[in-house]
Coordinates of C-alpha atoms in Angstrom, one line a residue:
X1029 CA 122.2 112.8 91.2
X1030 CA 119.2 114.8 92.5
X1031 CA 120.5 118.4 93.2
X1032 CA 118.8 121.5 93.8
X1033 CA 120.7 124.8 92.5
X1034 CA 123.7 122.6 91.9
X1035 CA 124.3 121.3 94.9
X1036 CA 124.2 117.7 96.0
X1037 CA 122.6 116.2 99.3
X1038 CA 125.8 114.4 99.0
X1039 CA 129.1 115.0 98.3
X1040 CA 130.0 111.9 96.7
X1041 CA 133.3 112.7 95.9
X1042 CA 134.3 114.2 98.4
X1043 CA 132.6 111.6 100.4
X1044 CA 135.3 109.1 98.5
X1045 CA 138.5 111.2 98.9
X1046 CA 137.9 112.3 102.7
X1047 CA 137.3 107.8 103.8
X1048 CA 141.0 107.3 101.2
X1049 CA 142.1 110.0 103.0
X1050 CA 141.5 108.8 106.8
X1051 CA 141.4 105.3 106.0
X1052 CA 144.2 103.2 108.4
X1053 CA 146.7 101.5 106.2
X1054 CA 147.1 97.4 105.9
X1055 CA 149.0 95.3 107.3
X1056 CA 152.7 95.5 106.1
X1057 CA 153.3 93.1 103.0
X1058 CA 155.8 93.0 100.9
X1059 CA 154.8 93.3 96.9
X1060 CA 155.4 89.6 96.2
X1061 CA 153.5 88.8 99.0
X1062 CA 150.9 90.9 98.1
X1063 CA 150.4 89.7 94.5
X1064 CA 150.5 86.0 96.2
X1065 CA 147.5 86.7 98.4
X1066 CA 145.1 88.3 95.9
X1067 CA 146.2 85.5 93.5
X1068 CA 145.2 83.0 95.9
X1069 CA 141.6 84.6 97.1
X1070 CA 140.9 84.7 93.4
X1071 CA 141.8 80.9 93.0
X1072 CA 139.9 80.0 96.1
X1073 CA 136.5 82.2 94.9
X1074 CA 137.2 79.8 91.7
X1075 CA 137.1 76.9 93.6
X1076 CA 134.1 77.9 96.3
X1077 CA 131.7 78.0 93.2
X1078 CA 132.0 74.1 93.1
X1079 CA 132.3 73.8 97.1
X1080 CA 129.2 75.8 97.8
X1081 CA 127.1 74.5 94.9
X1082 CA 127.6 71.2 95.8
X1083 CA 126.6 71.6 99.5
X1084 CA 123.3 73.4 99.3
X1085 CA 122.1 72.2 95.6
X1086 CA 121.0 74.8 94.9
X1087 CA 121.9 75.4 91.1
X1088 CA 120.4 72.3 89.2
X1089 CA 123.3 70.3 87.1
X1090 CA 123.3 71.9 83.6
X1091 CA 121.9 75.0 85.1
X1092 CA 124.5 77.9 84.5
X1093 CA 123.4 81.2 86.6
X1094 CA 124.5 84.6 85.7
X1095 CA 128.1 85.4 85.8
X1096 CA 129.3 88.0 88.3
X1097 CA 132.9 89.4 88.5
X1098 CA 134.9 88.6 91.2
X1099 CA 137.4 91.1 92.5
X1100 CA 140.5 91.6 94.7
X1101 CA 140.2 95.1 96.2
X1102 CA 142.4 97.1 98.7
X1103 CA 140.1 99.1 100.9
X1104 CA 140.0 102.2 98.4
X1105 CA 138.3 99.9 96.6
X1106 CA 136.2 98.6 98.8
X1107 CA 135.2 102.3 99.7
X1108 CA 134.6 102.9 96.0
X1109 CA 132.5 100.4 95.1
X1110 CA 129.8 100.8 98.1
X1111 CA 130.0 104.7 97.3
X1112 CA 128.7 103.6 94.2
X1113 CA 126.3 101.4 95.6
X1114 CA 125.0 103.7 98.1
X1115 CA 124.4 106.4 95.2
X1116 CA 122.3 104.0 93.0
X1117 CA 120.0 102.8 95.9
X1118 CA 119.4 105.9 97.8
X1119 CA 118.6 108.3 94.4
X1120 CA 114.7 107.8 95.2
X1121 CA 114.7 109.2 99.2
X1122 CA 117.7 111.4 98.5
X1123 CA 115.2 113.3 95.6
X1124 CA 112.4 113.4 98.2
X1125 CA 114.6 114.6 100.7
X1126 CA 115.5 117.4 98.2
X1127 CA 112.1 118.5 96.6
X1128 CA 111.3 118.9 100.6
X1129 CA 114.2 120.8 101.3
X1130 CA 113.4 123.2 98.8
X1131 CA 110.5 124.0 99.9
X1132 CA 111.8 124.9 103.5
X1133 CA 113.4 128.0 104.5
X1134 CA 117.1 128.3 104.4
X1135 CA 117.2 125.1 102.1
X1136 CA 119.9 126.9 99.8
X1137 CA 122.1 127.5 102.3
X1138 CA 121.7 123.6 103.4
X1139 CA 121.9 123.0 99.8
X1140 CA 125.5 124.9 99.7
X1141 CA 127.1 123.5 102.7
X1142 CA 124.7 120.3 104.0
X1143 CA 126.5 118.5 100.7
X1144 CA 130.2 118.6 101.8
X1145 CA 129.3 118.3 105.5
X1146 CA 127.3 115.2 104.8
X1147 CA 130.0 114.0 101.9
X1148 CA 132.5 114.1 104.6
X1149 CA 131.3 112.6 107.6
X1150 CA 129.7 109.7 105.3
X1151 CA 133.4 109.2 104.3
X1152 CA 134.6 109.2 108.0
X1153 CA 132.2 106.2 108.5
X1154 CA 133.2 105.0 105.3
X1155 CA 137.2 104.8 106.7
X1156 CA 136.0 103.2 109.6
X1157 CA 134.5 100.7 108.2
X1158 CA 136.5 99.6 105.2
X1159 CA 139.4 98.4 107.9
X1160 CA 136.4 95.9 109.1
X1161 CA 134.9 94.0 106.2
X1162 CA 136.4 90.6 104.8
X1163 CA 134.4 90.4 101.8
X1164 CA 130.9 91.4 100.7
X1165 CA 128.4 90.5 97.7
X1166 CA 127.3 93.7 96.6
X1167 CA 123.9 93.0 94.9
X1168 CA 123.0 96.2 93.5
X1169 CA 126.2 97.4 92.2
X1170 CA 126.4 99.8 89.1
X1171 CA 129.5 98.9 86.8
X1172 CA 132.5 101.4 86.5
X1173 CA 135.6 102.2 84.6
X1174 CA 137.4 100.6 87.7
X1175 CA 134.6 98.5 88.6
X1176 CA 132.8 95.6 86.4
X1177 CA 129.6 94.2 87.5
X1178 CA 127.2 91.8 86.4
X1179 CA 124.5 92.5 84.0
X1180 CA 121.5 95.1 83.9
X1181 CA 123.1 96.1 87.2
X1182 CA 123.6 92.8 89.0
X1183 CA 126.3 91.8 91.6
X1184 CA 129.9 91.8 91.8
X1185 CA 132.3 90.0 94.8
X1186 CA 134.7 92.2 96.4
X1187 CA 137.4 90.2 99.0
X1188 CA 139.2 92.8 100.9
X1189 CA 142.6 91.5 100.5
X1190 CA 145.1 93.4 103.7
X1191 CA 141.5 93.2 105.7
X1192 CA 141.7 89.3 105.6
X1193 CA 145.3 89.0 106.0
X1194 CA 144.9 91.6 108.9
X1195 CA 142.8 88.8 110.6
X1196 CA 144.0 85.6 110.2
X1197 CA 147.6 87.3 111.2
X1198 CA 145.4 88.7 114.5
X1199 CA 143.3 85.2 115.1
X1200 CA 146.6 83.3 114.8
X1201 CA 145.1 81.1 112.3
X1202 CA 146.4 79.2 109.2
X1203 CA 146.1 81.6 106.5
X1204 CA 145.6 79.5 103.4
X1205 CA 142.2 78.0 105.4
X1206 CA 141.5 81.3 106.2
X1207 CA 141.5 82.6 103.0
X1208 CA 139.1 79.5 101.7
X1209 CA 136.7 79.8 104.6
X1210 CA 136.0 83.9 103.7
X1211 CA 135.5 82.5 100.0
X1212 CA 133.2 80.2 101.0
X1213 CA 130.9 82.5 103.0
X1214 CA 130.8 85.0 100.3
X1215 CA 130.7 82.3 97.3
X1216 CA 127.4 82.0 99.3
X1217 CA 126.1 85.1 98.4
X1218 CA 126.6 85.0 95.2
X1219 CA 124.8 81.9 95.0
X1220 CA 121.6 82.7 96.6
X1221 CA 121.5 85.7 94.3
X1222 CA 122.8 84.1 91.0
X1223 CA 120.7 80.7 91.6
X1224 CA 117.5 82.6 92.4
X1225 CA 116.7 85.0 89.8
X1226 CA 113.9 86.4 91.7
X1227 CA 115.4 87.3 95.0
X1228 CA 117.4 90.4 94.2
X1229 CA 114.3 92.1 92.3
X1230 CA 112.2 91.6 95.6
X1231 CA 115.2 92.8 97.8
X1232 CA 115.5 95.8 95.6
X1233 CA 111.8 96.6 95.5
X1234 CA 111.6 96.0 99.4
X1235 CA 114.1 98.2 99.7
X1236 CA 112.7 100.8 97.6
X1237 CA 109.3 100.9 99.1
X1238 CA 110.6 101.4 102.8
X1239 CA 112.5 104.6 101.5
X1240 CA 109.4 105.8 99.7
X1241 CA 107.9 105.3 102.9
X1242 CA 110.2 107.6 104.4
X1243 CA 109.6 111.1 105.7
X1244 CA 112.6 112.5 107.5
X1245 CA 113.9 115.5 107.3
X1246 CA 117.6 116.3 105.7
X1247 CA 118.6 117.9 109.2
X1248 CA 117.8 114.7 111.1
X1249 CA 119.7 112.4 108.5
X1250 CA 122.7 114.8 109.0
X1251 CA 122.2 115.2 112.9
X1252 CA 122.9 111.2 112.6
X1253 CA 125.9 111.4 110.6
X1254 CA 127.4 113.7 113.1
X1255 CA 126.8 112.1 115.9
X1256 CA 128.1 108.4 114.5
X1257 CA 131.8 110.8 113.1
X1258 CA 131.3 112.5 116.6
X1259 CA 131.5 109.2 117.9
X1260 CA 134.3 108.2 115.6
X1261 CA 136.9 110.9 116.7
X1262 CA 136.0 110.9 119.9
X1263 CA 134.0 114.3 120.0
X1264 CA 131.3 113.4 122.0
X1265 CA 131.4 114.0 125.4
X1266 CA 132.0 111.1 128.3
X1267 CA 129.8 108.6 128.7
X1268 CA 127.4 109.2 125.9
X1269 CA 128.9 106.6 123.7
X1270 CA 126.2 104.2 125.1
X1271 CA 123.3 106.3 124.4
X1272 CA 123.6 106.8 120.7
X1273 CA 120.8 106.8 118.6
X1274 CA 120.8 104.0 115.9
X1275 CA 120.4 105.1 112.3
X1276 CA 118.0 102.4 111.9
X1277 CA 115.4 104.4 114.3
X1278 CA 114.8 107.3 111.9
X1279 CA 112.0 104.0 111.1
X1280 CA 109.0 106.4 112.1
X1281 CA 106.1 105.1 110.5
X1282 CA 103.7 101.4 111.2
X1283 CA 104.2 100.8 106.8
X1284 CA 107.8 101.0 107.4
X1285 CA 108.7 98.8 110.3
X1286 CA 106.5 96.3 108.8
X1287 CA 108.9 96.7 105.2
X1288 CA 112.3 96.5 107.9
X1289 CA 110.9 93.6 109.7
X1290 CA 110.3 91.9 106.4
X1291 CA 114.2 93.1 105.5
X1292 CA 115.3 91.8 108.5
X1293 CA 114.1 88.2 108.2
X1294 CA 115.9 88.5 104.6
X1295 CA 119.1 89.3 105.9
X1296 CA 118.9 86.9 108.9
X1297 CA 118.4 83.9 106.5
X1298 CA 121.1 85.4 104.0
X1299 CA 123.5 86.0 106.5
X1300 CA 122.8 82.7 108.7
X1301 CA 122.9 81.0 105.4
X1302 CA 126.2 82.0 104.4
X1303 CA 127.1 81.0 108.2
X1304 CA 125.9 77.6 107.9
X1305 CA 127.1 76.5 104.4
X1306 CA 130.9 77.8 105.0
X1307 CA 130.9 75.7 108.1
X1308 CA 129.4 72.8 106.1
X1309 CA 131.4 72.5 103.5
X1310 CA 134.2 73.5 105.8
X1311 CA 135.6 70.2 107.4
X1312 CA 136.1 68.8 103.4
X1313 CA 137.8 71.4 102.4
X1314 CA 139.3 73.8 105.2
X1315 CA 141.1 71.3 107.7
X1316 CA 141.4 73.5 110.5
X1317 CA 137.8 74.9 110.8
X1318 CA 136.9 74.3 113.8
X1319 CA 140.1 76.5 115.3
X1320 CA 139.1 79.0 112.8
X1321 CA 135.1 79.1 114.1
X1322 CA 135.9 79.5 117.7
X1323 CA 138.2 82.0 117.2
X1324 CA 136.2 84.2 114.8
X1325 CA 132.9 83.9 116.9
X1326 CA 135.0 85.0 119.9
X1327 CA 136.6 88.2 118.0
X1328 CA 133.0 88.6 116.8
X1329 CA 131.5 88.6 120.5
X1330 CA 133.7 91.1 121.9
X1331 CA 134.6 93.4 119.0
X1332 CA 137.6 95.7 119.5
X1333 CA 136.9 98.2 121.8
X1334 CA 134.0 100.5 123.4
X1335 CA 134.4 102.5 120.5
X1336 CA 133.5 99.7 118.5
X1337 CA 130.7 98.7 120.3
X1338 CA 129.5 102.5 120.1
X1339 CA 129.5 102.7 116.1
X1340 CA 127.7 99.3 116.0
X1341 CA 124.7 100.7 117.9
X1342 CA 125.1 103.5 116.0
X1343 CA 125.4 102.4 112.6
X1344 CA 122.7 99.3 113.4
X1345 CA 125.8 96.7 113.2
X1346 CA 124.6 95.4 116.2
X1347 CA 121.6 93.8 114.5
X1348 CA 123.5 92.5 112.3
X1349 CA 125.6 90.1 114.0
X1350 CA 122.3 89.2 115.5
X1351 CA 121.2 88.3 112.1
X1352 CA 124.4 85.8 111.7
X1353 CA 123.5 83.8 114.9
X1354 CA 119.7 83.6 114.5
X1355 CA 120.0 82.9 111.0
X1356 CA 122.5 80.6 111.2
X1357 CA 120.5 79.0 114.3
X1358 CA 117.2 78.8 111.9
X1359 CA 118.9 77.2 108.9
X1360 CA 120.2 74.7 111.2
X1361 CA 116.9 73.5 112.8
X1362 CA 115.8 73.7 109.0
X1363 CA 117.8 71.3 107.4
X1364 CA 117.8 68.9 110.5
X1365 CA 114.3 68.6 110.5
X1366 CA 113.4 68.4 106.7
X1367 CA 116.7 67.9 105.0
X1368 CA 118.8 70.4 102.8
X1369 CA 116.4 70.2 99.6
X1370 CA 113.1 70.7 102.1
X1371 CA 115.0 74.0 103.2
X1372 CA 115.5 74.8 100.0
X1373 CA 112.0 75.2 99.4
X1374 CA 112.6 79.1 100.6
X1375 CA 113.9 79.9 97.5
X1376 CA 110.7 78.8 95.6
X1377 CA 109.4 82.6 96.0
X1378 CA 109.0 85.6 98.0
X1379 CA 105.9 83.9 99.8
X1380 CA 108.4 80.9 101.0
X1381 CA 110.7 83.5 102.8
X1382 CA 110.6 83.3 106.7
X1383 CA 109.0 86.2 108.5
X1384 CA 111.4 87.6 110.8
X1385 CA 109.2 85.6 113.8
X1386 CA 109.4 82.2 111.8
X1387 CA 113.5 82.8 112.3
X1388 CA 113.1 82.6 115.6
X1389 CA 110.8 79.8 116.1
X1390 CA 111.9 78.1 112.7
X1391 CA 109.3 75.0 113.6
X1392 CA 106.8 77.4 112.6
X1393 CA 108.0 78.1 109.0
X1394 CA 108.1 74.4 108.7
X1395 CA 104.4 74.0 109.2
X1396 CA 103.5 76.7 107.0
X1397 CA 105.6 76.0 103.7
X1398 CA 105.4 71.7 104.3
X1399 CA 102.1 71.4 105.7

C-alpha cells in the first residue's frame, strides 16, 4: 500500500479488527442449524446457474464462462473480503492522495495519526453495513488465504448466511424460497460478468479514470468518514442527520460527473437486471414470490429507522435503491418491446450500454441500438 514514512492513509487492519469488533451478532442458531443453512445457499447458488442462464440466454449452449468461487460467509467475512476489495481499487487515488499530502504542511503528523483514525471509522461503517447485505458479486476481488477468487483477479460470490436468515425470519417469509430468491439475484451477477468478458474490464477502467480524475484533499475524505461514524453513534448533534453531505459529492470536476453518470447507468442496468431476472425465473422455481416481493420492496421503502435513512444519504445508498427500481423499470420496457434476446443486445459492447438518460426513457435506447 502507498505509504509515506511508514504510515498508511489507511489502516487496513485495524480498519478490519475495529468493524469484527463492533459488528452486531446474528440471529441465534443453533450449530446444526447453521451448517443446514450454508449447506443449502450453496446448493441453491448451484442450482441458480441453470435457473438464471436459462432465463436471460445469455451464455450460448456449449459456451462455458469463467468459473468463480462461491462462498458462505458470516459477516467477518463479508467485512474481510470488501476490505480487500476496497484496498485493490482505491491504491491509485489513495497514492495521489499521499504524494499530495506530502507535500503539504503537517502531512507527517496526518501521516501518523490520519491512518488509524481513518482505519477506524471506515471499520465503523464497515460494522454497520455487514448486518445489511444479503449477498454481493464482488467483481474485483483479490484472492486470499481465507478468500479464493477467480482468475487474474476476477469475482467471487459471497451470501451472507445469519444476514439472510435474519430477514426471512423478520419478513415472515418461507425461508427455503427465501434462500433461492437471494441466489437468484446474485447468480445474476455473476452472469453478466462471467458471460460478458468485456464488461468488468470497462467497469474497472471506468472506475479508475474517475479516481484519477479526482483532486480531493486527505482532510476532506476524513471530514466524511467522521461525519457518516458521527452519524453512526449518534455524535452529531439534533436534527443534522438530514443534512449530511453524501460521499458521492466530493464529485468536484465536469470530467468526473460525466465518468459517475456513465457508472450510474451501469449499475442501474446491473442492479435492475438482477431485479428483473430473480423475479422471472421466480414463479418456476420459488412458489411464494410474489409474498416474498411485496414484502421485500416494502422493508426496502422504509428502511429501519431515521438513522438508517441518515447513513444512506450519507454513504450514497440512497442512489442505490434508486438504481434497483429504474433499472428494473428499464429492463422491463426492454424486453416487452423487443424481446429478451433484442435486450440482450446491451451486452454486445461498451457502446450498447444505456446512458444513465436512456434508463429513464428506455424507448430511446431502443431507437439507437435497433434502428
Amino acid at each position: 500500500m502507498t505509504s509515506i514514512g511508514g504510515a498508511e492513509m489507511v489502516d487496513w487492519n485495524l480498519a478490519v479488527a475495529t468493524a469484527t469488533r463492533l459488528v452486531r451478532p446474528g440471529p441465534e442458531v443453533s450449530r446444526e442449524e447453521a451448517r443446514a443453512v450454508v449447506a443449502e445457499l450453496r446448493r441453491h447458488a448451484k442450482a441458480s446457474e441453470e435457473h438464471v442462464r436459462g432465463f436471460t440466454r445469455m451464455i450460448p449452449e456449449g459456451h462455458e464462462p469463467e468459473d468463480t468461487p462461491v462462498l458462505v460467509v458470516d459477516r467477518a467475512g463479508w467485512i474481510r473480503a470488501n476490505v480487500a476489495g476496497f484496498r485493490e481499487l482505491l491504491k491509485p487515488l489513495l497514492a495521489r492522495m499521499s504524494e499530495r499530502r506530502a507535500g503539504t504542511p503537517g502531512g507527517a503528523v496526518f501521516g501518523a495519526v490520519g491512518g488509524k483514525v481513518t482505519g477506524v471509522e471506515l471499520g465503523m461503517l464497515l460494522s454497520f453495513l455487514a448486518s445489511r447485505v444479503l449477498g454481493q458479486y464482488e467483481t474485483f476481488a483479490p484472492a486470499t488465504r481465507e478468500l479464493p477468487a477467480g482468475e487474474d483477479g476476477g469475482g467471487r460470490l459471497l451470501l451472507v448466511a445469519p444476514n439472510i436468515v435474519h430477514v426471512e425470519r423478520e419478513l415472515d417469509v418461507d425461508p427455503h424460497d427465501f434462500r433461492l430468491w437471494v441466489s437468484l439475484h446474485e447468480e445474476t451477477h455473476r452472469t453478466q460478468f462471467t458471460g460478458v468478458p468485456w464488461l468488468r474490464d470497462h467497469l474497472r477502467g471506468e472506475i479508475q479514470s474517475f479516481l484519477a480524475a479526482t483532486d480531493v484533499d486527505p482532510m476532506t475524505v476524513l471530514e466524511r468518514l467522521r461525519e457518516a461514524a458521527q452519524t453512526l453513534v449518534g455524535a452529531r448533534p439534533e436534527g443534522e442527520e438530514d443534512e449530511g453531505r453524501s460521499i458521492v459529492e466530493l464529485v468536484q470536476t465536469p470530467e468526473q460527473r460525466e465518468i459517475l453518470g456513465r457508472l450510474t447507468a451501469v449499475m442501474s442496468l446491473l442492479e435492475g437486471h438482477a431485479d428483473f431476472v430473480m423475479d422471472g425465473v421466480g414463479p418456476q422455481v420459488v412458489p411464494s414470490v410474489a409474498e416474498i416481493r411485496e414484502k421485500f420492496q416494502q422493508r426496502r421503502a422504509r428502511g429501519a429507522s431515521r438513522l438508517d435513512q441518515a447513513l444512506r444519504k450519507l454513504l450514497g445508498l440512497d442512489a442505490k435503491l434508486r438504481q434497483y427500481r429504474d433499472g428494473e423499470r428499464f429492463v422491463r420496457a426492454v424486453v416487452d418491446e423487443v424481446g429478451m434476446d433484442g435486450f440482450n443486445r446491451v451486452w454486445t459492447s461498451p457502446n450498447t450500454l444505456p446512458t444513465k438518460a436512456e434508463i429513464a426513457a428506455p424507448a430511446d435506447w431502443v431507437t439507437r441500438v435497433h434502428r
